[in-house]
Short mmCIF file of C-alpha atoms and ligand atoms in Angstrom, two decimals:
data_model
loop_
_atom_site.label_atom_id
_atom_site.label_comp_id
_atom_site.label_asym_id
_atom_site.label_seq_id
_atom_site.Cartn_x
_atom_site.Cartn_y
_atom_site.Cartn_z
CA MET D 25 28.11 -15.58 -10.00
CA GLY D 26 28.28 -11.99 -11.25
CA THR D 27 25.21 -9.69 -11.06
CA GLU D 28 26.11 -7.24 -13.91
CA ILE D 29 23.31 -6.18 -16.07
CA LYS D 30 23.74 -7.54 -19.53
CA GLU D 31 20.49 -6.07 -21.05
CA ALA D 32 17.48 -4.22 -20.09
CA ARG D 33 14.21 -4.02 -22.25
CA ALA D 34 10.86 -2.60 -21.49
CA ARG D 35 7.37 -2.87 -22.89
CA ILE D 36 3.83 -1.51 -22.23
CA VAL D 37 1.43 -4.02 -20.72
CA PHE D 38 -1.81 -3.42 -18.75
CA ASN D 39 -2.62 -3.35 -15.20
CA SER D 40 -5.60 -4.78 -13.35
CA ARG D 41 -7.65 -1.66 -14.13
CA GLY D 42 -6.90 -1.98 -17.92
CA GLU D 43 -4.55 1.00 -17.92
CA LYS D 44 -1.15 1.05 -19.73
CA ALA D 45 1.58 -0.12 -17.45
CA PHE D 46 5.38 -0.07 -17.86
CA GLU D 47 7.10 -3.42 -17.56
CA VAL D 48 10.84 -4.02 -17.58
CA ASP D 49 12.95 -7.11 -18.03
CA VAL D 50 16.52 -7.13 -16.68
CA LEU D 51 19.02 -9.79 -17.85
CA VAL D 52 21.80 -10.94 -15.50
CA GLU D 53 23.86 -14.06 -16.41
CA GLY D 54 21.11 -15.85 -18.19
CA PHE D 55 18.48 -15.03 -15.69
CA ILE D 56 15.54 -12.74 -16.36
CA GLY D 57 14.16 -10.33 -13.64
CA ARG D 58 10.86 -8.75 -14.38
CA ALA D 59 8.72 -6.08 -12.83
CA CYS D 60 5.59 -4.17 -13.80
CA ALA D 61 4.83 -0.83 -12.28
CA PRO D 62 1.50 -0.35 -10.53
CA ALA D 63 -0.72 2.84 -10.55
CA GLY D 64 -2.82 4.60 -8.09
CA ALA D 65 -6.20 6.36 -8.39
CA SER D 66 -6.25 8.47 -5.36
CA THR D 67 -2.65 9.73 -5.73
CA GLY D 68 -0.86 12.23 -3.44
CA ALA D 69 0.15 15.59 -4.90
CA GLY D 70 3.85 14.94 -3.70
CA GLU D 71 4.24 11.53 -5.62
CA ALA D 72 6.74 10.88 -8.28
CA VAL D 73 5.20 11.39 -11.84
CA ALA D 74 4.33 8.06 -13.29
CA PHE D 75 5.13 9.08 -16.98
CA PRO D 76 6.77 11.97 -18.74
CA PRO D 77 4.34 14.37 -20.54
CA SER D 78 4.62 12.07 -23.67
CA GLY D 79 2.82 9.37 -21.69
CA PRO D 80 3.74 5.79 -21.41
CA GLU D 81 4.86 5.36 -25.23
CA GLY D 82 7.15 8.47 -24.56
CA ALA D 83 8.49 6.78 -21.58
CA LEU D 84 9.39 3.80 -23.62
CA GLN D 85 11.14 5.85 -26.32
CA ILE D 86 13.13 7.65 -23.58
CA PHE D 87 14.01 4.34 -21.89
CA ARG D 88 15.60 3.08 -25.20
CA GLU D 89 17.75 6.09 -25.20
CA TYR D 90 19.19 5.56 -21.70
CA SER D 91 18.90 1.84 -21.13
CA THR D 92 22.33 1.10 -22.60
CA LYS D 93 23.88 3.06 -19.73
CA LEU D 94 22.54 0.39 -17.34
CA ILE D 95 24.66 -2.36 -19.01
CA GLY D 96 27.43 -3.46 -16.52
CA PHE D 97 25.76 -1.84 -13.47
CA LYS D 98 25.42 -4.36 -10.61
CA ALA D 99 21.83 -5.36 -10.34
CA ASP D 100 22.20 -6.08 -6.54
CA ASP D 101 23.34 -2.54 -5.88
CA ILE D 102 19.81 -1.32 -5.00
CA ILE D 103 20.81 2.04 -3.60
CA GLY D 104 23.45 2.62 -6.28
CA LEU D 105 21.02 1.88 -9.10
CA SER D 106 18.44 4.32 -7.58
CA LYS D 107 21.01 7.14 -7.38
CA PHE D 108 22.02 6.38 -10.89
CA LEU D 109 18.46 6.71 -12.14
CA HIS D 110 18.14 10.08 -10.38
CA GLU D 111 21.32 11.20 -12.24
CA ILE D 112 19.87 10.28 -15.58
CA ASP D 113 16.53 11.92 -14.76
CA GLN D 114 17.86 14.96 -13.16
CA THR D 115 14.35 16.03 -11.85
CA PRO D 116 13.08 15.85 -8.35
CA ASN D 117 10.09 13.60 -9.13
CA PHE D 118 11.26 11.49 -12.15
CA SER D 119 9.21 13.61 -14.41
CA LYS D 120 11.74 13.04 -17.29
CA ILE D 121 12.08 9.19 -17.25
CA GLY D 122 8.89 8.57 -15.30
CA GLY D 123 8.41 6.98 -11.96
CA ALA D 124 6.88 3.88 -13.43
CA ALA D 125 10.16 3.24 -15.24
CA ALA D 126 12.23 3.93 -12.08
CA PHE D 127 9.99 1.42 -10.24
CA ALA D 128 10.16 -1.28 -12.91
CA ILE D 129 14.02 -0.98 -13.53
CA THR D 130 14.89 -1.24 -9.77
CA VAL D 131 12.56 -3.94 -8.81
CA ALA D 132 13.32 -6.10 -11.90
CA SER D 133 17.08 -5.67 -11.23
CA VAL D 134 16.78 -7.02 -7.71
CA ASP D 135 14.58 -9.88 -8.98
CA ALA D 136 17.30 -10.76 -11.62
CA ALA D 137 20.11 -10.57 -9.17
CA ALA D 138 18.34 -12.73 -6.68
CA LYS D 139 17.78 -15.32 -9.30
CA ALA D 140 21.48 -15.17 -10.33
CA LEU D 141 22.64 -15.33 -6.79
CA GLY D 142 20.19 -18.21 -6.02
CA ILE D 143 18.67 -16.40 -3.12
CA PRO D 144 15.10 -15.18 -2.44
CA MET D 145 14.48 -11.46 -3.29
CA PHE D 146 13.53 -10.59 0.34
CA LYS D 147 16.93 -11.71 1.52
CA LEU D 148 18.72 -9.50 -1.14
CA ILE D 149 16.58 -6.53 0.14
CA GLY D 150 16.87 -7.27 3.95
CA GLY D 151 20.13 -9.09 4.33
CA GLU D 152 20.89 -11.43 7.14
CA LYS D 153 18.45 -10.77 10.01
CA LYS D 154 15.64 -12.51 11.87
CA TYR D 155 12.54 -12.32 9.47
CA ALA D 156 8.94 -12.10 10.55
CA HIS D 157 5.67 -11.85 8.54
CA PRO D 158 3.85 -8.63 8.05
CA TYR D 159 0.14 -8.82 9.07
CA PRO D 160 -2.07 -8.67 5.90
CA LEU D 161 -4.28 -5.63 5.84
CA GLY D 162 -7.21 -6.13 3.49
CA ASN D 163 -9.84 -3.87 1.91
CA VAL D 164 -13.19 -5.63 2.47
CA LEU D 165 -15.74 -2.66 1.76
CA GLY D 166 -15.09 0.37 -0.06
CA GLY D 167 -16.14 3.48 -1.91
CA GLY D 168 -14.48 6.88 -2.74
CA LYS D 169 -12.46 6.91 -5.95
CA HIS D 170 -12.23 3.09 -6.04
CA ALA D 171 -16.01 2.57 -6.47
CA GLY D 172 -19.02 4.30 -8.18
CA PRO D 173 -21.68 6.70 -6.79
CA GLY D 174 -23.91 5.19 -4.18
CA SER D 175 -21.00 3.38 -2.46
CA PRO D 176 -19.65 5.10 0.81
CA ASP D 177 -17.53 8.34 0.61
CA ILE D 178 -14.85 6.84 2.78
CA GLN D 179 -12.47 4.90 0.53
CA GLU D 180 -11.65 1.75 2.38
CA PHE D 181 -12.91 -0.41 5.30
CA LEU D 182 -10.11 -2.88 6.19
CA SER D 183 -9.55 -6.03 8.16
CA LEU D 184 -6.39 -6.68 10.18
CA PRO D 185 -6.03 -10.13 11.87
CA VAL D 186 -3.76 -8.87 14.77
CA GLY D 187 -4.14 -12.11 16.80
CA ALA D 188 -3.03 -14.58 14.22
CA LYS D 189 0.22 -16.43 14.83
CA ARG D 190 0.79 -17.83 11.35
CA VAL D 191 0.63 -16.01 8.00
CA TYR D 192 -1.65 -18.60 6.54
CA ASP D 193 -4.25 -18.12 9.30
CA ALA D 194 -3.93 -14.25 8.95
CA VAL D 195 -4.49 -14.38 5.12
CA TYR D 196 -7.46 -16.75 5.60
CA ALA D 197 -9.14 -14.68 8.45
CA ASN D 198 -9.32 -11.66 6.00
CA ILE D 199 -10.99 -13.91 3.33
CA LEU D 200 -13.39 -15.00 5.96
CA VAL D 201 -14.14 -11.30 6.86
CA HIS D 202 -14.58 -10.52 3.05
CA LYS D 203 -17.19 -13.33 2.85
CA GLU D 204 -18.97 -12.37 6.08
CA VAL D 205 -19.14 -8.63 4.92
CA ARG D 206 -20.96 -9.94 1.78
CA ARG D 207 -23.46 -11.82 3.89
CA LEU D 208 -24.05 -8.86 6.09
CA ILE D 209 -24.54 -6.52 3.26
CA GLU D 210 -27.14 -8.86 1.70
CA LYS D 211 -28.94 -8.88 4.93
CA ARG D 212 -29.26 -4.92 4.77
CA ASP D 213 -29.81 -4.85 0.98
CA PRO D 214 -31.12 -8.09 -0.55
CA SER D 215 -30.93 -6.42 -3.92
CA PHE D 216 -27.00 -6.17 -3.60
CA SER D 217 -25.49 -7.43 -6.94
CA GLY D 218 -22.06 -8.26 -5.60
CA GLY D 219 -20.28 -5.34 -7.13
CA LYS D 220 -16.81 -4.59 -6.21
CA GLY D 221 -14.33 -1.77 -6.38
CA ASP D 222 -10.87 -1.59 -7.91
CA GLU D 223 -9.18 -3.46 -5.03
CA GLY D 224 -11.86 -6.25 -4.83
CA ALA D 225 -13.58 -4.81 -1.90
CA TRP D 226 -17.46 -4.90 -1.86
CA ALA D 227 -18.96 -1.73 -3.17
CA PRO D 228 -22.56 -1.66 -1.70
CA ASN D 229 -25.07 1.09 -1.64
CA LEU D 230 -24.38 1.98 2.05
CA THR D 231 -23.66 4.99 4.08
CA ASP D 232 -20.40 5.39 5.87
CA ILE D 233 -22.00 4.68 9.15
CA GLU D 234 -23.77 1.57 7.75
CA ALA D 235 -20.48 0.49 6.25
CA LEU D 236 -18.66 0.88 9.66
CA GLU D 237 -21.36 -1.21 11.49
CA THR D 238 -21.19 -3.95 8.83
CA VAL D 239 -17.43 -4.30 9.12
CA TYR D 240 -17.23 -3.94 12.65
CA GLU D 241 -19.84 -6.84 12.98
CA ALA D 242 -17.89 -8.88 10.50
CA VAL D 243 -14.60 -8.69 12.13
CA ASN D 244 -16.10 -9.53 15.56
CA ASN D 245 -17.95 -12.50 14.01
CA VAL D 246 -14.81 -13.84 12.38
CA SER D 247 -12.80 -13.20 15.55
CA ASP D 248 -15.18 -15.60 17.33
CA LYS D 249 -14.96 -18.09 14.54
CA VAL D 250 -11.24 -18.46 14.16
CA GLY D 251 -10.42 -17.90 17.87
CA PHE D 252 -8.10 -14.82 17.46
CA LYS D 253 -8.71 -11.17 17.27
CA VAL D 254 -9.45 -9.64 13.98
CA ARG D 255 -9.66 -5.69 14.14
CA MET D 256 -11.03 -3.09 11.69
CA GLY D 257 -9.00 -0.44 9.81
CA ILE D 258 -10.08 2.56 7.78
CA ASP D 259 -8.52 4.52 4.95
CA PHE D 260 -10.22 7.87 4.68
CA ALA D 261 -8.05 8.86 1.68
CA SER D 262 -9.02 12.34 2.89
CA SER D 263 -7.28 14.33 0.14
CA SER D 264 -10.10 12.96 -2.10
CA LEU D 265 -12.71 14.48 0.30
CA TYR D 266 -10.97 17.78 0.80
CA ASN D 267 -12.01 21.05 -0.99
CA SER D 268 -8.93 23.44 -0.69
CA GLU D 269 -11.14 26.43 -1.49
CA THR D 270 -13.74 25.85 1.32
CA LYS D 271 -11.13 24.17 3.55
CA CYS D 272 -13.78 21.55 4.28
CA TYR D 273 -14.23 17.78 3.95
CA GLU D 274 -17.08 17.11 1.44
CA TYR D 275 -18.91 13.79 1.79
CA THR D 276 -20.69 14.44 -1.38
CA ARG D 277 -22.63 11.20 -1.57
CA ARG D 278 -24.33 11.81 1.73
CA ASN D 279 -24.55 15.72 1.46
CA LYS D 280 -22.32 16.19 4.51
CA VAL D 281 -19.62 18.97 4.85
CA LEU D 282 -17.20 18.89 7.72
CA SER D 283 -14.81 21.60 8.89
CA ARG D 284 -11.33 20.37 10.05
CA GLU D 285 -12.39 20.31 13.52
CA ASP D 286 -15.60 18.35 12.74
CA GLN D 287 -13.52 15.99 10.69
CA ILE D 288 -11.18 15.42 13.73
CA ASN D 289 -14.22 14.93 15.85
CA PHE D 290 -15.69 12.53 13.39
CA VAL D 291 -12.58 10.35 13.45
CA LEU D 292 -12.47 10.34 17.21
CA THR D 293 -16.05 9.27 17.55
CA ILE D 294 -15.41 6.51 15.11
CA ILE D 295 -12.43 5.46 17.26
CA ASP D 296 -14.60 5.56 20.44
CA LYS D 297 -17.27 3.55 18.84
CA TYR D 298 -15.69 0.82 16.51
CA SER D 299 -12.05 0.82 18.07
CA PRO D 300 -10.37 0.57 14.65
CA ILE D 301 -6.76 -0.37 15.14
CA TYR D 302 -5.71 1.44 12.04
CA ILE D 303 -6.55 4.75 10.42
CA GLU D 304 -5.02 6.07 7.34
CA ASP D 305 -5.11 9.65 5.96
CA PRO D 306 -7.75 10.91 8.27
CA LEU D 307 -6.84 14.51 7.15
CA PHE D 308 -5.78 15.82 3.81
CA GLU D 309 -2.23 15.64 2.52
CA ASP D 310 -0.81 18.80 3.86
CA ASP D 311 -2.26 18.87 7.27
CA PHE D 312 0.71 17.69 9.41
CA GLU D 313 -0.51 19.55 12.41
CA GLY D 314 -4.11 17.94 12.22
CA PHE D 315 -2.27 14.59 12.13
CA ALA D 316 -0.31 15.45 15.17
CA ILE D 317 -3.43 16.48 17.06
CA LEU D 318 -5.19 13.22 16.22
CA THR D 319 -2.06 11.03 16.99
CA LYS D 320 -2.00 12.50 20.48
CA GLN D 321 -5.70 11.93 21.05
CA ALA D 322 -6.19 8.60 19.41
CA LYS D 323 -4.66 6.18 21.93
CA GLY D 324 -4.61 2.68 20.75
CA THR D 325 -5.20 3.48 17.11
CA TYR D 326 -2.29 3.69 14.52
CA ILE D 327 -2.55 7.02 12.55
CA VAL D 328 -0.90 6.26 9.33
CA GLY D 329 0.12 8.66 6.55
CA ASP D 330 -0.18 7.70 2.91
CA ASP D 331 -0.79 10.88 0.77
CA LEU D 332 0.75 12.76 3.75
CA PHE D 333 4.18 11.22 3.39
CA VAL D 334 4.11 9.74 -0.14
CA THR D 335 7.08 7.60 0.67
CA ASN D 336 9.14 10.69 0.77
CA THR D 337 11.76 10.76 3.65
CA LYS D 338 11.85 14.55 3.74
CA ARG D 339 8.13 14.72 4.21
CA LEU D 340 8.33 11.96 6.82
CA LEU D 341 11.02 13.77 8.82
CA ASN D 342 8.88 16.99 8.79
CA GLY D 343 5.99 14.89 10.28
CA VAL D 344 8.30 13.28 12.89
CA LYS D 345 9.40 16.69 14.26
CA ILE D 346 5.77 17.42 15.40
CA GLY D 347 4.43 13.90 16.01
CA ALA D 348 2.25 13.67 12.87
CA GLY D 349 1.14 10.05 12.82
CA ASN D 350 2.90 6.90 14.18
CA GLY D 351 2.77 4.85 10.92
CA VAL D 352 3.50 5.22 7.25
CA ILE D 353 2.34 3.79 3.99
CA LEU D 354 5.31 2.60 1.76
CA LYS D 355 4.41 2.49 -1.95
CA VAL D 356 7.55 2.16 -3.93
CA ASN D 357 6.13 3.89 -6.94
CA GLN D 358 5.12 6.96 -5.00
CA VAL D 359 8.81 7.74 -4.77
CA GLY D 360 9.84 5.86 -7.89
CA ALA D 361 13.09 3.86 -7.20
CA LEU D 362 13.21 0.99 -4.66
CA GLY D 363 16.40 2.33 -3.19
CA ASP D 364 14.60 5.59 -2.09
CA ALA D 365 11.73 3.53 -0.65
CA ILE D 366 14.32 1.38 1.60
CA GLU D 367 15.79 4.54 2.97
CA PHE D 368 12.13 5.81 3.66
CA ALA D 369 11.38 2.54 5.65
CA ASN D 370 14.66 2.90 7.44
CA ALA D 371 13.83 6.40 8.45
CA ALA D 372 10.35 5.38 9.68
CA LYS D 373 11.77 2.48 11.68
CA ALA D 374 14.31 4.63 13.24
CA ASN D 375 11.61 6.92 14.42
CA LYS D 376 9.35 4.14 15.67
CA TYR D 377 6.70 4.48 13.03
CA ILE D 378 5.15 1.36 11.85
CA VAL D 379 5.55 0.54 8.08
CA ALA D 380 2.64 -0.81 5.99
CA VAL D 381 3.92 -1.83 2.57
CA SER D 382 1.26 -1.17 0.17
CA HIS D 383 -0.15 -2.32 -3.36
CA ARG D 384 -1.78 0.42 -5.63
CA SER D 385 -5.47 0.06 -6.86
CA GLY D 386 -4.01 -0.52 -10.35
CA GLU D 387 -1.82 -3.71 -9.96
CA SER D 388 0.10 -6.46 -11.79
CA VAL D 389 0.12 -10.12 -10.70
CA ASP D 390 3.81 -9.72 -9.67
CA PRO D 391 4.45 -11.15 -6.28
CA HIS D 392 7.32 -8.74 -5.36
CA LEU D 393 5.49 -6.77 -2.68
CA ALA D 394 5.67 -9.67 -0.39
CA HIS D 395 9.49 -9.71 -0.70
CA ILE D 396 9.78 -5.85 -0.20
CA ALA D 397 7.49 -6.02 2.92
CA LEU D 398 9.69 -8.84 4.38
CA GLY D 399 12.85 -7.04 3.29
CA VAL D 400 12.12 -3.80 4.89
CA SER D 401 10.54 -5.55 8.10
CA GLY D 402 7.09 -3.94 7.38
CA GLU D 403 4.68 -4.54 10.19
CA ILE D 404 1.85 -4.56 7.68
CA ILE D 405 1.34 -5.57 4.14
CA LYS D 406 -1.76 -3.82 2.48
CA SER D 407 -2.62 -5.87 -0.59
CA GLY D 408 -6.46 -6.40 -0.66
CA VAL D 409 -8.02 -9.73 0.15
CA VAL D 410 -9.25 -11.33 -3.05
CA GLY D 411 -8.64 -10.92 -6.88
CA GLY D 412 -5.57 -12.52 -8.73
CA GLU D 413 -3.35 -9.41 -8.40
CA ARG D 414 -4.05 -9.08 -4.63
CA ILE D 415 -3.83 -12.62 -3.56
CA ALA D 416 -0.59 -13.07 -5.68
CA LYS D 417 1.28 -11.15 -2.94
CA LEU D 418 -0.39 -13.10 -0.10
CA ASN D 419 0.20 -16.54 -1.53
CA GLU D 420 3.83 -15.53 -2.04
CA LEU D 421 4.04 -14.97 1.77
CA ILE D 422 2.53 -18.28 2.39
CA ARG D 423 5.05 -20.00 -0.10
CA ILE D 424 7.99 -18.14 1.70
CA ASP D 425 6.79 -19.37 5.02
CA GLU D 426 6.84 -22.97 3.76
CA LEU D 427 10.19 -22.66 1.87
CA TYR D 428 12.31 -20.46 4.16
CA GLY D 429 10.24 -20.29 7.50
CA PRO D 430 8.29 -20.80 9.54
CA PHE D 431 8.57 -17.13 10.61
CA ASN D 432 6.77 -15.46 13.54
CA MET D 433 4.36 -12.51 12.88
CA MET D 434 5.92 -8.98 13.31
CA LYS D 435 5.30 -7.18 16.61
CA LEU D 436 2.26 -5.02 16.76
CA VAL D 437 0.94 -3.24 19.73
CA TRP D 438 -2.85 -3.64 19.85
P1 PGA Y 724 -4.41 4.19 -4.71
O1 PGA Y 724 -5.17 4.07 -3.47
O2 PGA Y 724 -3.45 3.11 -5.07
O3 PGA Y 724 -5.55 4.48 -5.71
O4 PGA Y 724 -3.65 5.63 -4.61
C1 PGA Y 724 -4.77 3.28 -2.42
C2 PGA Y 724 -4.74 4.14 -1.09
O5 PGA Y 724 -5.12 5.27 -0.92
O6 PGA Y 724 -4.29 3.62 -0.19
ZN1 ZN Y 725 -4.43 5.44 1.19
#
């Protein structure tokens, strides 16, 4: 069966936050592959540009001008297609065609090729190898740019079921933590209305410390209940807290200003007290050195770069040189094309960084993230806990386990 692209068409639909989103259909031998680009709220400065200056409509217009060039291209040539899009775009960050288009074209092509070849998408990305499931990392309580005033300054408090043996149990453990967090919030604040942030995490009127205590208690209670260990994670999304003029971290909702040294000490105190297994973006996006200092001192906790690396292999290799972090977030749309993201994952693995394949706060219901995580052998899939667009990826892992597994869980040291 051939995999040549017969036609590619695009449209504007809407994401989970109600923003305009770029969706592409790729036709191969009577099969349609489809992908819709997600969007971030706390985006890194080094990310691919989602849309050209003319916006989503402009991106659509530009797509119509170059899309005929895609006809005849092999849809399963992931790296070749990504390179070809860079040739068409000719900017370092997809600012001409838009990173959203690059994402949707490359992911829809793999989807179409997989259907035409009659194999699941993850096998087209990962080839013949022993597959293992990523651990689901889910946002259970949040604040920052994903929720309104009154919620914590820290963006995400997360749950990671490190002791689970089956992916179904891992997904369910996070759901139990989410429920338990609500119960504990209501104990502290009986007037809590059940409000949630963009990723489905509870957005209560709690301080950062109260939030830490709540989630710590919840993961421990659920560990006892399910009989395996569930640990806490934190995404500081520090670039959102950082003021480049004062060079300080501003926790504006609690009137707290921390110097870089104070911020490092704050993170170390949290590690000491709550033993989170995972900490993302504890320092702002250009502080590679600060990441290296923390990585050295934070034994037993993964220090993961999101805005620091922005799925960019060059930035990652800069970090590797000085030991900045020991884990990466992989968001395909941060770099634009799927081929570039696969190269990034390979570079991370070659340097013994763990890979957390992540959703964005603005999502579609596409399940593709599950296949990408399996394909690149991500140790973690970060995809929220509840909400249709979050659970779509996790349910896909459960389906894959039944249809092509059972697979073991990836190896994580904890
Ligand atoms: P974003 O945030 O998708 O809004 O950028 C998620 C994150 O910071 O991990
Ligand atoms: Zn992040």
